[in-house]
XYZ file of C-alpha atoms in Angstrom:
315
model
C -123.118 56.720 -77.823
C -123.329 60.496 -76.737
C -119.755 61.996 -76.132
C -120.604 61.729 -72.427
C -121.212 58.036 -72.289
C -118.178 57.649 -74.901
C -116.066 59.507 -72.366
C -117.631 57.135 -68.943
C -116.344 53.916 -71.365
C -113.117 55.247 -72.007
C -112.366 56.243 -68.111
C -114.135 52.976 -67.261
C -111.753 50.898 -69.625
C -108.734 53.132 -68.022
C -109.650 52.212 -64.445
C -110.035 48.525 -65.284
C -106.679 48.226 -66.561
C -105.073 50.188 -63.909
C -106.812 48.408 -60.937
C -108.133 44.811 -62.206
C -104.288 43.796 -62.443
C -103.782 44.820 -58.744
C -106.611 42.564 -56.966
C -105.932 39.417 -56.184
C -106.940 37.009 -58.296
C -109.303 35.404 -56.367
C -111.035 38.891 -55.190
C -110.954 39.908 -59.193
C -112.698 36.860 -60.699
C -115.410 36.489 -58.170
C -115.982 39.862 -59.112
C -116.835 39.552 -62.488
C -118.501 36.445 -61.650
C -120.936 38.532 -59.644
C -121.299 40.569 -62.317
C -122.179 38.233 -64.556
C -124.541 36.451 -62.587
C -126.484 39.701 -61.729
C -126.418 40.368 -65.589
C -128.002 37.212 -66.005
C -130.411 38.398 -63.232
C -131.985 41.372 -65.177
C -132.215 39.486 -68.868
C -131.264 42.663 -70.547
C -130.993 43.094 -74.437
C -126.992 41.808 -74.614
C -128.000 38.633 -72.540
C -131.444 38.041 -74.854
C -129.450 38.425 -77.524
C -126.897 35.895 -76.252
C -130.148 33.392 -75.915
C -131.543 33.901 -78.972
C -127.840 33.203 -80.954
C -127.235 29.893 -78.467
C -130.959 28.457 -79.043
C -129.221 27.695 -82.316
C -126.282 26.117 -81.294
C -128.587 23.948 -79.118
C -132.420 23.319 -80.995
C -133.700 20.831 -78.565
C -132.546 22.392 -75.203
C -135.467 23.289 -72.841
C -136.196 26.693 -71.404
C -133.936 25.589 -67.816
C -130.915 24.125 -69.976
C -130.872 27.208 -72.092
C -131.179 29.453 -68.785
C -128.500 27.560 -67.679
C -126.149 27.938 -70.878
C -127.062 31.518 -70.909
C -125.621 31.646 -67.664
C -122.251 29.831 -67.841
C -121.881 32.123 -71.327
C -122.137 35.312 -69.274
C -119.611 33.504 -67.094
C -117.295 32.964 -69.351
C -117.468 36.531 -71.368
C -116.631 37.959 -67.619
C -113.964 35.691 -67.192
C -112.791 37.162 -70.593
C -113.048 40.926 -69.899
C -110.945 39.690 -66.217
C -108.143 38.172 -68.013
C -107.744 40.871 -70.643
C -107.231 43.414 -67.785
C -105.036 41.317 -66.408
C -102.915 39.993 -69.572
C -100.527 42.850 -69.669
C -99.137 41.560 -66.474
C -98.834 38.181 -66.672
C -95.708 36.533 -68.408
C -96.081 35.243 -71.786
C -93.788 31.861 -70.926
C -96.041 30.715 -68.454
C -99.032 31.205 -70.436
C -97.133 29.619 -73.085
C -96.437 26.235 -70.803
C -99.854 26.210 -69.560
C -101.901 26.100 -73.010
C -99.454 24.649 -75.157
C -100.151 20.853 -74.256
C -103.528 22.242 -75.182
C -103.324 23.076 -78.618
C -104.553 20.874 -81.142
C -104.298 20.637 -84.745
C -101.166 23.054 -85.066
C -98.994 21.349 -87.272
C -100.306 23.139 -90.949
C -99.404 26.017 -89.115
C -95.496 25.121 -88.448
C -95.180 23.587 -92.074
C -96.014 26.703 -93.607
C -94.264 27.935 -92.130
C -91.389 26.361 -93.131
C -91.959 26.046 -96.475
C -92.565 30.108 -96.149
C -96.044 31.018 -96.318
C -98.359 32.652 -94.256
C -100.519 31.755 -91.975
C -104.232 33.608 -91.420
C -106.265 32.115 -88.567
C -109.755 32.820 -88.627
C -111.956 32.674 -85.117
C -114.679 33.251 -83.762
C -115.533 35.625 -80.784
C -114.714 32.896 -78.129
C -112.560 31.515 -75.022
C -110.029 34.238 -74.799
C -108.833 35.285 -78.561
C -106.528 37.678 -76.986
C -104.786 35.199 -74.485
C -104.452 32.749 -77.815
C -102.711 35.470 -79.464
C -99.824 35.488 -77.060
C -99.556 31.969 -77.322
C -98.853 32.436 -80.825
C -96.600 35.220 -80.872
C -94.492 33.234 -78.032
C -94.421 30.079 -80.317
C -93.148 32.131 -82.965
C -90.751 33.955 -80.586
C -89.803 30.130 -79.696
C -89.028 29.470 -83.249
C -86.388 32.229 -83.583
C -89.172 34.542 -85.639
C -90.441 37.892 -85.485
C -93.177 37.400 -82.074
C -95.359 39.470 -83.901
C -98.697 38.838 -86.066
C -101.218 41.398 -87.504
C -104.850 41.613 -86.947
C -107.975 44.171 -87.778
C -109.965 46.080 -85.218
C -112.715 47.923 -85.246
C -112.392 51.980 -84.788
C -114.314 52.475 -81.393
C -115.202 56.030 -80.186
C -113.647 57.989 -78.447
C -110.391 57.943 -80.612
C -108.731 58.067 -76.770
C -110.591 54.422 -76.243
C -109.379 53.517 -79.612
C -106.096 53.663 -79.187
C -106.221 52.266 -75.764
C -107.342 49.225 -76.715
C -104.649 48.955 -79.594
C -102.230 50.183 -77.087
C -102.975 47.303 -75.129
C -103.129 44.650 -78.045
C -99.641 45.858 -78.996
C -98.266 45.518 -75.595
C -98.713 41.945 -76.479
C -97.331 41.835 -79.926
C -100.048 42.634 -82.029
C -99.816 44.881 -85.206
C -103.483 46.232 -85.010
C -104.683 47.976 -88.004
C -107.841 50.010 -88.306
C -111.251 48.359 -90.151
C -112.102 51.369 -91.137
C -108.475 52.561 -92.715
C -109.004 49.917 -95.889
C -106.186 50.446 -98.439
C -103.810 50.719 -95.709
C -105.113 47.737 -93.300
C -105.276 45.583 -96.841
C -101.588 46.550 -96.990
C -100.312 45.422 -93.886
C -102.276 42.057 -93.976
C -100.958 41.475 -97.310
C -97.464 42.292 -96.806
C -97.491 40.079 -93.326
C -98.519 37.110 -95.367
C -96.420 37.457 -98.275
C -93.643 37.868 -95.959
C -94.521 34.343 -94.770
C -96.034 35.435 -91.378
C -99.130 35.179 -89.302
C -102.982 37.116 -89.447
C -105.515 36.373 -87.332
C -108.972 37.667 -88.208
C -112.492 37.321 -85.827
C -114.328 36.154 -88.277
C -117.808 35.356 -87.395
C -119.627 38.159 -87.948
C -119.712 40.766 -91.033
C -119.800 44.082 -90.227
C -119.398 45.567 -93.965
C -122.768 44.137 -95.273
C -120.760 43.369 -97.961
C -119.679 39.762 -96.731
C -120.586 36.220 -97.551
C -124.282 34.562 -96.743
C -123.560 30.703 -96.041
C -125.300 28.246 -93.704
C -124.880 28.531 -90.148
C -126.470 26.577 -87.548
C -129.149 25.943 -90.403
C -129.848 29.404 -90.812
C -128.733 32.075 -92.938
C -126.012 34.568 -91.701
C -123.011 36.811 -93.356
C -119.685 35.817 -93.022
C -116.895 38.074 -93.732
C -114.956 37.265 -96.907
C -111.496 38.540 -95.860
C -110.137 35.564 -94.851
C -110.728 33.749 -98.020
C -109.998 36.412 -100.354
C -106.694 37.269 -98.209
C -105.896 33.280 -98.810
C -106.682 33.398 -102.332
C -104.395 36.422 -102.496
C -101.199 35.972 -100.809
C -101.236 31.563 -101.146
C -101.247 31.593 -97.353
C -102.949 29.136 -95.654
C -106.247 29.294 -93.731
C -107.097 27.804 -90.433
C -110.423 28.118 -88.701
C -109.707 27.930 -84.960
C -111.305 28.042 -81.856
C -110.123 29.441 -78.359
C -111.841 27.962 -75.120
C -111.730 28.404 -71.411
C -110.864 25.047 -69.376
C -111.255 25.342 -65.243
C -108.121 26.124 -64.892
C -106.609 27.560 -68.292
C -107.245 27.646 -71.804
C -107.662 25.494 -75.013
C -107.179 26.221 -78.601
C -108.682 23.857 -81.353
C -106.985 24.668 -85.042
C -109.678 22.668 -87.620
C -107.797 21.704 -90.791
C -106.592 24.102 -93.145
C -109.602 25.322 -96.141
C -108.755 25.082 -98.867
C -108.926 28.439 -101.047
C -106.771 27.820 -104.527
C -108.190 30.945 -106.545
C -110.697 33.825 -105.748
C -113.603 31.729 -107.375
C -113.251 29.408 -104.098
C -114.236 32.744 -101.968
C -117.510 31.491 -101.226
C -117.107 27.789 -101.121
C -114.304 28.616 -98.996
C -116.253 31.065 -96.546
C -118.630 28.273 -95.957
C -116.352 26.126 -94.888
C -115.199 28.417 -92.112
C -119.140 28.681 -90.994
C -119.401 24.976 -90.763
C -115.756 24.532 -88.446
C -117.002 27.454 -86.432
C -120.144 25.541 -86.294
C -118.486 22.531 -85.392
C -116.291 23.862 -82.502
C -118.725 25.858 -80.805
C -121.246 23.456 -81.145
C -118.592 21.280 -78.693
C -118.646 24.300 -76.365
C -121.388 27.165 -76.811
C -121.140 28.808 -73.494
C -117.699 30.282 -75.053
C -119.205 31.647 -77.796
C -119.274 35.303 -76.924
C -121.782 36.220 -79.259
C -124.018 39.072 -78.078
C -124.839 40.806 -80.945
C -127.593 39.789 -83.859
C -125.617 37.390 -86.270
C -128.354 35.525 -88.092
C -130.441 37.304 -90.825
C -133.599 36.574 -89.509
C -132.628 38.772 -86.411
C -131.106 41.897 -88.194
C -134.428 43.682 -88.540
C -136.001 41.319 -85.710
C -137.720 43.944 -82.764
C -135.098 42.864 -80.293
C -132.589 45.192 -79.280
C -129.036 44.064 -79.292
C -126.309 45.438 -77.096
C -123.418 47.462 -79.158
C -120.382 45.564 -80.382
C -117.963 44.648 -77.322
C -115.345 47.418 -77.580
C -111.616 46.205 -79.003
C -113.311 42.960 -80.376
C -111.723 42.487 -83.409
C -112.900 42.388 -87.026
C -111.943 41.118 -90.181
């Protein structure tokens, strides 16, 4: 972006956190929900791009179905950018009560707990990953640990945007390390896990050109390797999982753990994160907030993709 459209994002960002929070909740959803619903209006390059990555998910859907999903998906990635205005305000116990009875396949993650070793969820962009965050760092809180887990993120520009956004993930008890600051980012995800704590890594989509190709939806795509590698590393167990929206909350599935016993399972292990991603969003695509070109037969495809969301996170 030109420094003047970098400096529009970051004031735009700004004003969303300062006033979003203050509407009423009713007046700041259907907001968004306008939003998204015009957005689905003009068919622009983010929601084209969101078509061509769902007619995956869904082969045999006809042009209205897929219109349809397209829809609901912008839906729910409004719904996400509402709620992560709003998540500095609300209060971590009630989102806590709310989404725990919704949480499945979380035991792995208390028994290694136990037994001392870390934990590294891998997710996709989906549901609100930031909202699932706080549910972890309040079920750790709950079991008398340090509420705190470490994550990557991407360096956005401006630097001021940049450390907005980890200012915000912070204020929820993130550690947020820079992508882009690799000896030192490899540190603090190491030293997390060997400590016998939590990472959580967005994992669906390589950024490095340097990540894993496996089979995804029947295609080819890249995969980052991190999670796998960091597994193979530190002993600590990996979990694909898989935030969703319900009407009136939030859902997270937690697939069981890979298994990743030395750094010659990398690949085989990487794999089997594509096919649980698969799995999950497969059970429910409109949260699958990918607008950007995933697959390799899109990366030099003539269809322009919108720029990464800014703060997603990265692995």
């Amino acid at each position: 972006m030109s420094g003047l459209a970098e400096r529009a994002a970051d004031l735009g960002f700004a004003a969303g956190w300062r006033f979003v929070r203050a509407l009423p909740p009713s007046v700041a959803f259907g907001a968004f929900r306008l939003g998204a619903d015009a957005a689905a209006r003009r068919d622009g390059p983010g929601p084209r791009r969101l078509r061509a990555n769902l007619a995956r998910v869904v082969p045999a859907a006809g042009r209205a179905e897929l219109d349809a999903l397209v829809h609901e998906g912008l839906r729910s990635y409004a719904r996400y950018w509402c709620e992560a205005f709003r998540l500095p305000t609300m209060d971590p116990a009630e989102i806590h009560r709310r989404m725990d009875p919704l949480v499945t396949g979380a035991e792995p993650v208390w028994e290694a707990l136990d037994e001392g070793r870390g934990v590294i969820f891998a997710l996709p962009h989906s549901g609100n990953w930031d909202l699932a965050g706080v549910w972890m760092v309040e079920s750790l809180r709950r079991l008398g640990r340090e509420p705190a887990f470490t994550t990557v993120a991407e360096r956005l520009r401006p630097e001021s945007l940049f450390r907005r956004f980890v200012a915000y993930r912070e204020s929820l008890g993130f550690e947020v390390v820079s992508a882009e600051d690799g000896r030192e980012a490899h540190r603090a995800l190491t030293k997390r896990l060997r400590g016998g704590g939590v990472v959580c890594l967005v994992s669906d989509r390589d950024l490095t050109a340097a990540g894993v190709e496996v089979s995804f939806f029947g295609e080819q795509a890249r995969l980052p390797a991190g999670p796998a590698r960091l597994a193979a590393l530190t002993g600590a167990v990996l979990l694909p999982a898989y935030p969703r929206f319900t009407p009136g909350g939030w859902a997270l599935t937690i697939a069981p753990p890979v298994p990743v016993p030395d750094r010659t399972a990398v690949v085989k292990a990487t794999q089997a994160l594509a096919d649980a991603f698969a799995g999950s969003i497969a059970q429910a695509p409109a949260d699958w907030h990918m607008l950007q070109p995933l697959f390799s037969a899109d990366l030099s495809a003539d269809l322009t993709a919108s720029p990464p969301p800014p703060g997603a996170g990265t692995s």
